[in-house]
Tab-separated table of C-alpha atoms and ligand atoms in Angstrom:
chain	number	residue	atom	x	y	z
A	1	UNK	CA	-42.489	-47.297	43.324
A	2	UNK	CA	-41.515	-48.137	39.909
A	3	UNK	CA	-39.804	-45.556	38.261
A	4	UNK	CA	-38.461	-44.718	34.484
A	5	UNK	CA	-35.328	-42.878	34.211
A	6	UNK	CA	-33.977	-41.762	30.480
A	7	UNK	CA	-30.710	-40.497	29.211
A	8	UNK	CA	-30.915	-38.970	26.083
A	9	UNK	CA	-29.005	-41.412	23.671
A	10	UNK	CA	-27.854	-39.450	20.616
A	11	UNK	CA	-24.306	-39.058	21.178
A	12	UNK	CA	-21.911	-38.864	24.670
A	13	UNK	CA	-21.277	-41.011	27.497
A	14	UNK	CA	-25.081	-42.466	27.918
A	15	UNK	CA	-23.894	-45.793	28.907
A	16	UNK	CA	-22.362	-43.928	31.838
A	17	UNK	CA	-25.384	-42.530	32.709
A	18	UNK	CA	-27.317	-45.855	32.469
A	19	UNK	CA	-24.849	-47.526	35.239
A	20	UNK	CA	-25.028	-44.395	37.419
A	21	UNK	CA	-28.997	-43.762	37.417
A	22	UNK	CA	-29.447	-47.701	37.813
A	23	UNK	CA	-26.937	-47.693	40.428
A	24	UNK	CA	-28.683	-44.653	42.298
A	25	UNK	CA	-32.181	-46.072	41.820
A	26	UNK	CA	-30.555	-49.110	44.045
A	27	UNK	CA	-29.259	-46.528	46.736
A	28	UNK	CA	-33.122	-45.246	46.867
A	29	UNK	CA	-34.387	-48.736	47.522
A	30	UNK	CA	-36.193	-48.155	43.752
A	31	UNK	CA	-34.237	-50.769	41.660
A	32	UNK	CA	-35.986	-53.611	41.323
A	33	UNK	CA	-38.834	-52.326	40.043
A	34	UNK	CA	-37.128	-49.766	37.992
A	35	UNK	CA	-35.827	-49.346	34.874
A	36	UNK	CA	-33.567	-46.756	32.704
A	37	UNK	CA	-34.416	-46.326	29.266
A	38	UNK	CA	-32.511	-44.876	26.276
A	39	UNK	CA	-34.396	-41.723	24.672
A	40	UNK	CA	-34.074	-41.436	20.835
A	41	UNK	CA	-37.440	-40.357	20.000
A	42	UNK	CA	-40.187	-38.427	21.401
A	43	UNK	CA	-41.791	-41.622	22.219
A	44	UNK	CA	-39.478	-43.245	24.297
A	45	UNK	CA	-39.865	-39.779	27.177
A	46	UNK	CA	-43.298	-41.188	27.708
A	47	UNK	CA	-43.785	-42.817	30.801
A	48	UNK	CA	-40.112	-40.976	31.836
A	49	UNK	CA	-39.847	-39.427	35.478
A	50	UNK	CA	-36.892	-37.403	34.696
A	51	UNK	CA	-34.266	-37.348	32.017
A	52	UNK	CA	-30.167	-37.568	31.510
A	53	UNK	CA	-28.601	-35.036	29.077
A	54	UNK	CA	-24.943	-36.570	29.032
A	55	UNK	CA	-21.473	-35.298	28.521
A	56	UNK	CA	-20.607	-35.530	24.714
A	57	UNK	CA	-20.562	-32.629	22.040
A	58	UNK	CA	-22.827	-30.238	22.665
A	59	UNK	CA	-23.000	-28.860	19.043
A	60	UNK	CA	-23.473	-32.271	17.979
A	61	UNK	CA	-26.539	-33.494	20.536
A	62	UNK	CA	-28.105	-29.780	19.525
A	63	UNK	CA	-28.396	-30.947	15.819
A	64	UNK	CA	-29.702	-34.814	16.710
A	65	UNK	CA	-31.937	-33.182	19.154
A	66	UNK	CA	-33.655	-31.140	15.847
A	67	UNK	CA	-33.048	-34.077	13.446
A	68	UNK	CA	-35.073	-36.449	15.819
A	69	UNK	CA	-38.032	-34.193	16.755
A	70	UNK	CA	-36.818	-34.030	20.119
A	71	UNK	CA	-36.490	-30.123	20.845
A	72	UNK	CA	-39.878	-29.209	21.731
A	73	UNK	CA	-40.781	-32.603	23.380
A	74	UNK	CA	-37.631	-32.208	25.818
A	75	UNK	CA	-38.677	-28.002	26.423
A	76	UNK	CA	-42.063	-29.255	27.675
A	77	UNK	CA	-41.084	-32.533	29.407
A	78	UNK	CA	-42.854	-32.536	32.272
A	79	UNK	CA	-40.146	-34.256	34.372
A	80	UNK	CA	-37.258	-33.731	36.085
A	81	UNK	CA	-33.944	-33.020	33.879
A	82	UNK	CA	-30.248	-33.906	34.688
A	83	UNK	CA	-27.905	-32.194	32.400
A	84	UNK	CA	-23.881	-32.862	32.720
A	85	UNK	CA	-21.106	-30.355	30.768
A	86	UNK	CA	-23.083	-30.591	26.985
A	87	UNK	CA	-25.862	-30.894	28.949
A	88	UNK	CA	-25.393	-27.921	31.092
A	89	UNK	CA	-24.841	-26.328	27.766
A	90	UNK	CA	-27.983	-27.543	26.145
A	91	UNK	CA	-30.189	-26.012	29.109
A	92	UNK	CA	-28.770	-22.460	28.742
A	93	UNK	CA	-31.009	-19.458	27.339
A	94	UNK	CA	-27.234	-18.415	26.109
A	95	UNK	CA	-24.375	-19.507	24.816
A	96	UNK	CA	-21.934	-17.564	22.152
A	97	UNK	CA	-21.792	-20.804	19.487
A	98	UNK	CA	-24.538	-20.530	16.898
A	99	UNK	CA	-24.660	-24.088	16.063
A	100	UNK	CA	-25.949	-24.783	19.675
A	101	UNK	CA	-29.669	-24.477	19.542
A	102	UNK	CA	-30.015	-24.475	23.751
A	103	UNK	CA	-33.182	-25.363	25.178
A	104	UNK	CA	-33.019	-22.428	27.346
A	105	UNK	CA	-35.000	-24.028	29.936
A	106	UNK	CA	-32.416	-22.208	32.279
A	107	UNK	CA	-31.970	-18.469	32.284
A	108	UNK	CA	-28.303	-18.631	32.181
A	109	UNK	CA	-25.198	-17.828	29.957
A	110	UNK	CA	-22.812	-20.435	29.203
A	111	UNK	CA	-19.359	-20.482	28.074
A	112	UNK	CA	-18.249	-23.297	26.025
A	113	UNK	CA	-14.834	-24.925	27.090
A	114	UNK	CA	-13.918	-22.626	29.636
A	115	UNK	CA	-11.209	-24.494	30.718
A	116	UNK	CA	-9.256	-24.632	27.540
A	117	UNK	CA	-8.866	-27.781	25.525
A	118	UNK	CA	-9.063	-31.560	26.204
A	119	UNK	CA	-5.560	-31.729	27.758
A	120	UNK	CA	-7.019	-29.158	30.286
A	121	UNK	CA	-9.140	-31.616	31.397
A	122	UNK	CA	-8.839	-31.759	35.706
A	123	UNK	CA	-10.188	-33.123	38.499
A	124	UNK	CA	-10.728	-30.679	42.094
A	125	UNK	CA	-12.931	-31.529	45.106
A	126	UNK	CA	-15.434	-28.501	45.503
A	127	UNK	CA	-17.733	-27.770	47.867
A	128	UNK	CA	-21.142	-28.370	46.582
A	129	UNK	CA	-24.461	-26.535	48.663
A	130	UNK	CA	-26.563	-29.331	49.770
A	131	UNK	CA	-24.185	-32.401	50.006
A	132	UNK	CA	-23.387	-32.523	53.703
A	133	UNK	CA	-20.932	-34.802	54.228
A	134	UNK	CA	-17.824	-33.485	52.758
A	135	UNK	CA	-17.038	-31.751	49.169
A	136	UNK	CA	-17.568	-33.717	45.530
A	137	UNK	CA	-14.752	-34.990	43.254
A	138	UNK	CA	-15.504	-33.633	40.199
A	139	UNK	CA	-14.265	-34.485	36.654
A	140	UNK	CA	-13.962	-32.292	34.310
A	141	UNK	CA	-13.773	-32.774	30.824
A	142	UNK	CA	-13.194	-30.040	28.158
A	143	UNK	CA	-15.832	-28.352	30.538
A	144	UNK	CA	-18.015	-25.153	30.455
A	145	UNK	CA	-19.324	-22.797	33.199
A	146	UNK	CA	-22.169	-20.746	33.471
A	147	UNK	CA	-20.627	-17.000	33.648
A	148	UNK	CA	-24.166	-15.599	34.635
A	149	UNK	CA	-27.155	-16.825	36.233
A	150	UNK	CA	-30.455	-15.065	36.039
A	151	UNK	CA	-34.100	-15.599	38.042
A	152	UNK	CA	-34.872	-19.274	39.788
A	153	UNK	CA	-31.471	-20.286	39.693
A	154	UNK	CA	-30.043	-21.538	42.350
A	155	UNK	CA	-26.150	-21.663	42.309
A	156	UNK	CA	-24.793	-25.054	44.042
A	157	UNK	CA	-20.858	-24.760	43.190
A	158	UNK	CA	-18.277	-22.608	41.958
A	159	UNK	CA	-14.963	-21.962	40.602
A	160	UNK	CA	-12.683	-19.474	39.505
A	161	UNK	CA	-14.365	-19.040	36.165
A	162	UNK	CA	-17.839	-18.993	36.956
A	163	UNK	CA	-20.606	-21.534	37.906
A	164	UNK	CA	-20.372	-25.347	38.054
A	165	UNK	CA	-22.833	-26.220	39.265
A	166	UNK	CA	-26.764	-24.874	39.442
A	167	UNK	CA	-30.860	-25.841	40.040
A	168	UNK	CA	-33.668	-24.608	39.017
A	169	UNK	CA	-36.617	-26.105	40.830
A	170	UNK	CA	-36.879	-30.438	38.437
A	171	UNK	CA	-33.693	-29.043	36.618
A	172	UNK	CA	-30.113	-29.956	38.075
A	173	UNK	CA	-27.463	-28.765	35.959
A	174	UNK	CA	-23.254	-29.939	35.927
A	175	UNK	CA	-20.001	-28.824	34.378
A	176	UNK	CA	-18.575	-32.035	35.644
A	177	UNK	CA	-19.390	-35.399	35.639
A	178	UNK	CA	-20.581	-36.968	38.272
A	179	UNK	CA	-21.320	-40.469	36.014
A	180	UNK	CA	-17.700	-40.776	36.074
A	181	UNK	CA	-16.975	-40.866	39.718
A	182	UNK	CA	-18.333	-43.601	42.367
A	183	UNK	CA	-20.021	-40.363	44.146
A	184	UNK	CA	-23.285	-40.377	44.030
A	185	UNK	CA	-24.845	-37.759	45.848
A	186	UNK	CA	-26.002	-35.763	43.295
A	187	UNK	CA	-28.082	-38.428	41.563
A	188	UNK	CA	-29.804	-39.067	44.721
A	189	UNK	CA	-30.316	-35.623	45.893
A	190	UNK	CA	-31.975	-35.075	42.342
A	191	UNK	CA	-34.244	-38.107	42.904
A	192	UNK	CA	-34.826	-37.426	46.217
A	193	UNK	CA	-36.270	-34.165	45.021
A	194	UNK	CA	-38.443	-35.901	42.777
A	195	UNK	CA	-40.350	-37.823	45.222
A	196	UNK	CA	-37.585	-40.926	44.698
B	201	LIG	N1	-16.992	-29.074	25.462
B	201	LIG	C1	-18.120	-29.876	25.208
B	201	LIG	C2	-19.239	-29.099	24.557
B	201	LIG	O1	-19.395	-27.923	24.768
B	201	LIG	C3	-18.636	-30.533	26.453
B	201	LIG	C4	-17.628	-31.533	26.950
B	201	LIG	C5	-18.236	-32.656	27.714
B	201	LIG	O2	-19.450	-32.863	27.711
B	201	LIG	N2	-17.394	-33.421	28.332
B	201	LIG	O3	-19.958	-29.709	23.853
């Protein structure tokens, strides 16, 4: 099956999230055929089985997001969406910062750098609900966490502070950043999902 993956390249760590999609594609036997895209315009999500919001500066993706013409084509994308840290951010119905315009495709309130400041950044190996074979080492970078969840969302991870980690049905939605590590679970749980 040949299958079109995009990360949404406005600002963040998209080539991470080229190499990791390509890389999981390959672990479910779809990479030759398949390709990963970078998504600027509204254009480029045609064609697109699911799409990467990256790590980056969530404030910062929000206003590209408007400036491109992307908002409403990325609410109604038909496909499945995989959202790390500004990402997770960007698919909340709330979050306290104005100049975040979420997408609020998940009902959930998220709290911005919950973990302090860059030089809080950490890694921990949590459990994560679904991923069998041992717990996930997670990276995270100035990272936020949802502090409440509300209907069709499923909660995959926690920590102290709140959510990590959370679904709702084609959405998959991380603190963390799983493009960083050589774990790729989550990618292919998220295609798998998808028919992948
Ligand atoms: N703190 C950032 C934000 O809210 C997210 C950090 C990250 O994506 N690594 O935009």
């Amino acid at each position: 099956m040949a299958v079109k993956i995009g990360v949404l390249a406005l600002q963040g760590d998209v080539s991470e999230h080229i190499d990791a999609f390509a890389a999981a594609l390959r672990l479910r036997g779809t990479g030759a055929e398949s390709s990963v895209i970078e998504v600027r315009h509204p254009a480029d999500l045609s064609g697109c089985t699911a799409l990467a919001i990256p790590g980056g500066e969530s404030t910062t993706i929000s206003r590209l997001i408007d400036k491109n013409g992307l908002y409403e084509p990325i609410r109604t994308f038909p496909g499945g969406i995989f959202a790390t840290c500004a990402g997770m951010v960007l698919m909340a119905t709330h979050v306290a910062d104005t100049r975040v315009h979420t997408l609020g495709l998940m009902d959930m309130t998220v709290d911005r750098n919950a973990f302090g400041r860059q030089k809080e950044s950490f890694e921990a190996d949590i459990p994560v609900v679904g991923l069998g074979d041992g717990p996930f080492h997670a990276i995270f970078i100035r990272a936020p966490v949802v502090t409440s969840a509300g209907s069709g969302v499923h909660v995959l991870a926690t920590l102290d502070k709140g959510i990590v980690a959370a679904r709702k049905g084609r959405y998959m939605a991380l603190a963390f950043h799983p493009e960083l590590g050589g774990d790729l679970r989550l990618h292919e749980v998220f295609l798998q999902d998808l028919g992948i």
